[in-house]
Amino acid sequence: MNQAKSQRIVVMTGVTAGLGLHALQKIAAQPGTRVIVGARGSGRAVPPGVEVIPLDLASLTSVRQFSEAVTSRLESGRIDILVLNAGMQASTNEGRSVEGYELTFAVNHLAHYLLARLLLPQMADQGRLVITTSETHDPAVTPIAPKALDPQALAHPDKSGFGMGIRAYAASKLCNLLTAQSFAAMEEVRARKLAVIAFSPGLTGGTSLGRDSPRAMRAVVMLLMHTVFRVVGLFRPEYVIGTPERSGEALAEIALGAVIPPPGRIYVSLVKGKPTFPDPSQLARSRGAREQLWRESAVMVGFDDQAPTQ
């Protein structure tokens, strides 16, 4: 048998630090597995044999170039697992992508939306698409979660100031979950028996999120995590702080199919180190919000089509 056809092919983003790096190490260690990752810059430390292709999620042009490079390397192969884990969290919502969109929305949502659409035709039947989301999307878990969806306002915010960065992050995670729902509803996805999973690693210490924030703000967040969140965690298990090692291990288990959501569900949330399968927020379950986000995102990235229907 041709070696390329016998290999399991995995494509990943967000693997150079934190839980993504731990997930990569576990996945790359699986026999017969070829891993291709996208990363900014050069000289990234990855496990032996892992292929690195340049990818800047703040540029839709770079996303397209990455997709083309992956496709050319596949030759006759197909992607068995696509893991879209990369994410950023800033102190404000004042950053902008190359195309002029709010940076958190552009990196966390638009880039991965585009990448998933571009690589979907390259995925193997019965393959698996995993998109990392967050419990911060849900007002029942955190007060900063979005209670309404306005993609244009997320892409071009007219308000800034303290707290807007974390709100932009929470909104982008809602978009990740809605996008996963949209892919799961596609006729092509159902016909090809592709599994779509939205994974929330829960509150995780030692991640690279917020690394671009001012030192004072990072210190405040660390203080909250080691004081207030520990107390709240006694009553709300969602606030129990996990480790990047366990979160990465869980992401790898989901990607490799060791953890499978119950029939009809796509959302997996890690709570106290264990995968749970709760309902996402009411807004995340809204068909109208899902279709609106798909349509408006399509225009932003240069597509012209309708939202998937179920």
Coordinates of C-alpha atoms in Angstrom, one line a residue:
M1 CA 0.0 0.0 0.0
N2 CA 1.2 3.5 -0.7
Q3 CA 2.6 5.1 2.4
A4 CA 0.9 8.4 1.9
K5 CA -2.5 6.7 1.7
S6 CA -1.9 4.6 4.8
Q7 CA -0.9 7.6 7.0
R8 CA -3.4 9.5 9.1
I9 CA -3.0 13.1 8.2
V10 CA -3.7 15.8 10.8
V11 CA -3.6 19.6 10.1
M12 CA -3.5 21.9 13.2
T13 CA -3.3 25.6 14.2
G14 CA -2.4 27.0 17.6
V15 CA 0.2 24.4 18.6
T16 CA 3.3 26.4 19.5
A17 CA 2.4 27.0 23.2
G18 CA 0.0 26.1 26.0
L19 CA -2.6 23.4 25.6
G20 CA -2.1 23.3 21.8
L21 CA 1.5 22.3 22.2
H22 CA 0.6 19.5 24.6
A23 CA -2.1 18.3 22.1
L24 CA 0.4 18.3 19.3
Q25 CA 2.9 16.3 21.2
K26 CA 0.3 13.6 21.9
I27 CA -1.1 13.5 18.4
A28 CA 2.4 13.5 16.7
A29 CA 3.4 10.5 18.9
Q30 CA 0.6 8.3 17.4
P31 CA 2.0 5.7 15.0
G32 CA 1.3 6.3 11.3
T33 CA 0.4 9.9 11.8
R34 CA 1.6 12.8 9.7
V35 CA 1.1 16.2 11.2
I36 CA 1.1 19.6 9.4
V37 CA 0.8 22.7 11.4
G38 CA 0.5 26.4 10.7
A39 CA 2.5 28.9 12.7
R40 CA 3.8 32.5 12.5
G41 CA 7.5 33.1 12.1
S42 CA 10.2 30.5 11.8
G43 CA 12.2 28.2 14.0
R44 CA 9.2 26.9 15.9
A45 CA 10.0 24.0 18.3
V46 CA 7.8 21.1 17.3
P47 CA 8.1 17.3 17.7
P48 CA 10.4 15.6 15.1
G49 CA 8.6 14.9 11.8
V50 CA 6.0 17.6 12.2
E51 CA 5.8 19.8 9.1
V52 CA 5.5 23.6 9.7
I53 CA 4.0 25.9 7.1
P54 CA 3.9 29.7 7.6
L55 CA 0.5 31.0 8.7
D56 CA -0.5 34.4 9.9
L57 CA -4.2 34.3 11.0
A58 CA -4.3 38.1 11.0
S59 CA -4.1 38.0 7.2
L60 CA -6.7 36.3 5.0
T61 CA -4.2 36.2 2.2
S62 CA -1.9 34.2 4.5
V63 CA -4.8 31.8 5.3
R64 CA -5.3 31.2 1.6
Q65 CA -1.6 30.7 1.0
F66 CA -1.5 28.2 3.9
S67 CA -4.5 26.3 2.4
E68 CA -2.8 26.1 -1.0
A69 CA 0.5 24.9 0.6
V70 CA -1.3 22.2 2.6
T71 CA -3.2 21.1 -0.5
S72 CA -0.1 20.8 -2.6
R73 CA 1.7 18.7 0.1
L74 CA -1.3 16.3 0.4
E75 CA -0.8 15.1 -3.2
S76 CA -3.2 12.1 -3.3
G77 CA -3.8 12.1 0.5
R78 CA -6.7 13.5 2.4
I79 CA -7.0 15.3 5.8
D80 CA -8.3 13.0 8.4
I81 CA -8.3 15.5 11.3
L82 CA -8.5 19.3 11.1
V83 CA -7.9 21.0 14.4
L84 CA -8.5 24.8 14.5
N85 CA -7.2 25.6 18.0
A86 CA -5.3 29.0 17.6
G87 CA -6.7 32.0 19.4
M88 CA -5.7 35.3 20.8
Q89 CA -7.0 37.5 23.6
A90 CA -6.0 41.2 23.9
S91 CA -6.5 43.8 26.5
T92 CA -8.5 46.0 24.1
N93 CA -10.4 45.7 20.8
E94 CA -8.3 48.4 19.1
G95 CA -6.1 46.0 17.1
R96 CA -6.9 45.5 13.4
S97 CA -6.1 42.7 10.9
V98 CA -4.4 43.2 7.6
E99 CA -7.9 43.6 6.0
G100 CA -9.0 46.1 8.7
Y101 CA -11.2 43.8 10.9
E102 CA -11.0 43.9 14.7
L103 CA -8.1 41.6 15.4
T104 CA -9.6 39.2 17.9
F105 CA -12.6 38.6 15.7
A106 CA -10.4 38.3 12.6
V107 CA -7.9 35.8 14.1
N108 CA -10.2 33.7 16.3
H109 CA -13.2 33.5 13.9
L110 CA -12.8 34.8 10.4
A111 CA -9.4 33.1 9.7
H112 CA -10.6 29.7 10.9
Y113 CA -14.0 30.1 9.1
L114 CA -12.1 30.7 5.9
L115 CA -9.6 27.9 6.5
A116 CA -12.2 25.3 7.3
R117 CA -14.1 26.2 4.1
L118 CA -11.0 26.1 2.0
L119 CA -9.8 22.7 3.4
L120 CA -13.2 21.0 3.7
P121 CA -12.9 19.6 0.1
Q122 CA -9.5 18.1 1.1
M123 CA -10.9 16.2 4.1
A124 CA -11.4 12.5 4.1
D125 CA -14.8 10.9 4.4
Q126 CA -15.5 10.2 8.1
G127 CA -12.9 12.8 9.0
R128 CA -13.0 15.1 12.0
L129 CA -13.1 18.9 12.3
V130 CA -12.4 20.2 15.8
I131 CA -12.8 23.9 16.6
T132 CA -11.7 25.3 20.0
T133 CA -14.3 27.5 21.6
S134 CA -14.8 28.6 25.2
E135 CA -17.4 28.7 28.0
T136 CA -17.0 32.5 27.9
H137 CA -19.5 32.4 25.1
D138 CA -22.3 31.6 27.6
P139 CA -24.0 34.2 29.8
A140 CA -25.0 31.4 32.2
V141 CA -21.3 30.9 32.9
T142 CA -19.8 34.3 32.7
P143 CA -21.3 37.9 32.7
I144 CA -19.1 39.0 29.9
A145 CA -20.6 36.6 27.4
P146 CA -22.5 38.2 24.4
K147 CA -26.2 38.4 24.7
A148 CA -26.7 39.4 21.0
L149 CA -24.9 38.8 17.8
D150 CA -23.9 41.6 15.4
P151 CA -21.1 40.4 13.1
Q152 CA -20.6 43.9 11.6
A153 CA -20.1 45.4 15.1
L154 CA -17.7 42.7 16.0
A155 CA -15.7 43.3 12.8
H156 CA -15.8 47.1 13.1
P157 CA -16.4 48.1 16.7
D158 CA -17.3 51.7 17.5
K159 CA -16.6 51.3 21.2
S160 CA -13.3 50.7 23.0
G161 CA -11.9 50.9 26.5
F162 CA -11.4 48.7 29.6
G163 CA -12.9 45.2 29.3
M164 CA -13.6 45.4 25.5
G165 CA -10.7 43.0 24.7
I166 CA -12.1 40.2 26.8
R167 CA -15.6 40.9 25.5
A168 CA -14.3 40.6 22.0
Y169 CA -12.7 37.3 22.9
A170 CA -16.0 35.9 24.3
A171 CA -17.8 37.0 21.2
S172 CA -15.3 35.4 19.0
K173 CA -15.7 32.1 20.9
L174 CA -19.5 32.4 20.3
C175 CA -18.7 32.7 16.6
N176 CA -16.5 29.6 16.8
L177 CA -19.4 27.6 18.2
L178 CA -21.9 29.0 15.7
T179 CA -19.5 28.1 12.9
A180 CA -19.1 24.6 14.2
Q181 CA -22.9 24.3 14.2
S182 CA -23.0 25.6 10.6
F183 CA -20.5 23.0 9.4
A184 CA -22.4 20.2 11.2
A185 CA -25.6 21.3 9.4
M186 CA -24.0 21.1 5.9
E187 CA -25.5 18.4 3.6
E188 CA -22.0 17.6 2.3
V189 CA -20.7 17.1 5.9
R190 CA -23.6 14.9 6.8
A191 CA -23.3 12.9 3.6
R192 CA -19.6 12.3 4.0
K193 CA -20.1 11.5 7.7
L194 CA -17.6 14.2 8.9
A195 CA -17.7 14.7 12.6
V196 CA -17.7 18.3 13.8
I197 CA -16.8 19.1 17.4
A198 CA -16.6 22.4 19.3
F199 CA -14.2 22.0 22.2
S200 CA -14.0 24.3 25.3
P201 CA -10.9 23.6 27.4
G202 CA -12.4 25.4 30.3
L203 CA -10.5 27.8 32.5
T204 CA -6.9 26.9 31.9
G205 CA -3.8 28.2 33.7
G206 CA -0.5 28.7 31.9
T207 CA -1.9 29.5 28.5
S208 CA -0.5 32.1 26.0
L209 CA -3.8 34.0 25.9
G210 CA -3.4 37.6 26.8
R211 CA 0.4 37.5 26.4
D212 CA 0.3 40.8 24.5
S213 CA -1.6 42.5 27.3
P214 CA 0.2 45.0 29.6
R215 CA 2.2 43.4 32.4
A216 CA -0.1 45.0 35.1
M217 CA -3.2 43.5 33.5
R218 CA -1.6 40.1 33.3
A219 CA -0.7 40.3 37.0
V220 CA -4.3 41.2 37.8
V221 CA -5.6 38.2 35.8
M222 CA -3.2 35.9 37.6
L223 CA -4.3 37.2 40.9
L224 CA -7.9 36.6 40.1
M225 CA -7.2 33.1 38.9
H226 CA -5.4 32.2 42.1
T227 CA -7.8 33.9 44.5
V228 CA -11.3 34.8 43.4
F229 CA -11.7 32.0 40.8
R230 CA -10.5 29.4 43.3
V231 CA -13.2 30.5 45.7
V232 CA -15.9 30.6 43.0
G233 CA -14.7 27.2 41.8
L234 CA -16.0 25.7 45.1
F235 CA -19.5 26.5 44.0
R236 CA -19.2 26.6 40.2
P237 CA -17.1 23.8 38.8
E238 CA -16.6 25.7 35.5
Y239 CA -14.3 28.0 37.4
V240 CA -12.0 25.3 38.6
I241 CA -8.6 26.0 37.0
G242 CA -7.2 23.2 34.8
T243 CA -3.7 22.6 33.5
P244 CA -2.6 23.1 29.9
E245 CA -1.3 19.5 30.1
R246 CA -4.8 18.1 30.8
S247 CA -6.5 20.5 28.4
G248 CA -4.1 19.6 25.7
E249 CA -4.6 15.9 26.4
A250 CA -8.3 16.3 26.2
L251 CA -8.0 18.2 22.8
A252 CA -5.9 15.3 21.5
E253 CA -8.4 12.7 22.7
I254 CA -11.2 14.5 21.0
A255 CA -9.2 15.0 17.8
L256 CA -8.2 11.3 17.7
G257 CA -11.7 10.1 18.4
A258 CA -11.1 8.7 21.9
V259 CA -13.8 11.1 23.2
I260 CA -17.0 11.3 21.2
P261 CA -20.0 13.5 22.0
P262 CA -23.4 11.8 22.3
P263 CA -25.6 11.6 19.2
G264 CA -26.9 15.0 18.1
R265 CA -24.4 16.9 20.1
I266 CA -21.2 18.7 19.0
Y267 CA -20.2 20.7 22.1
V268 CA -17.6 19.3 24.5
S269 CA -16.7 21.3 27.6
L270 CA -13.8 20.3 29.9
V271 CA -14.9 20.7 33.6
K272 CA -12.6 19.7 36.4
G273 CA -10.5 17.8 33.9
K274 CA -13.4 15.7 32.6
P275 CA -15.3 16.1 29.3
T276 CA -18.9 17.1 29.6
F277 CA -21.6 17.6 27.0
P278 CA -23.7 20.5 28.1
D279 CA -26.1 22.6 26.0
P280 CA -24.3 25.7 24.6
S281 CA -25.9 29.1 25.3
Q282 CA -29.3 29.9 23.9
L283 CA -27.7 32.3 21.4
A284 CA -25.3 29.6 20.3
R285 CA -28.2 27.3 19.5
S286 CA -30.0 30.0 17.4
R287 CA -30.4 29.0 13.8
G288 CA -31.0 32.6 12.8
A289 CA -27.7 33.7 14.5
R290 CA -25.9 30.8 12.9
E291 CA -27.1 31.6 9.4
Q292 CA -26.5 35.4 9.8
L293 CA -22.9 34.8 10.9
W294 CA -22.2 32.5 8.0
R295 CA -23.6 34.9 5.4
E296 CA -21.8 37.9 6.8
S297 CA -18.6 36.1 7.3
A298 CA -18.7 34.8 3.8
V299 CA -18.8 38.3 2.4
M300 CA -16.0 39.4 4.7
V301 CA -13.7 36.7 3.4
G302 CA -14.7 37.0 -0.2
F303 CA -17.4 34.2 -0.7
D304 CA -20.8 34.8 -2.0
D305 CA -23.2 32.1 -1.0
Q306 CA -26.0 31.1 1.4
A307 CA -25.8 29.7 4.9
P308 CA -26.1 25.9 5.3
T309 CA -29.6 24.7 6.3
Q310 CA -30.6 21.7 8.3

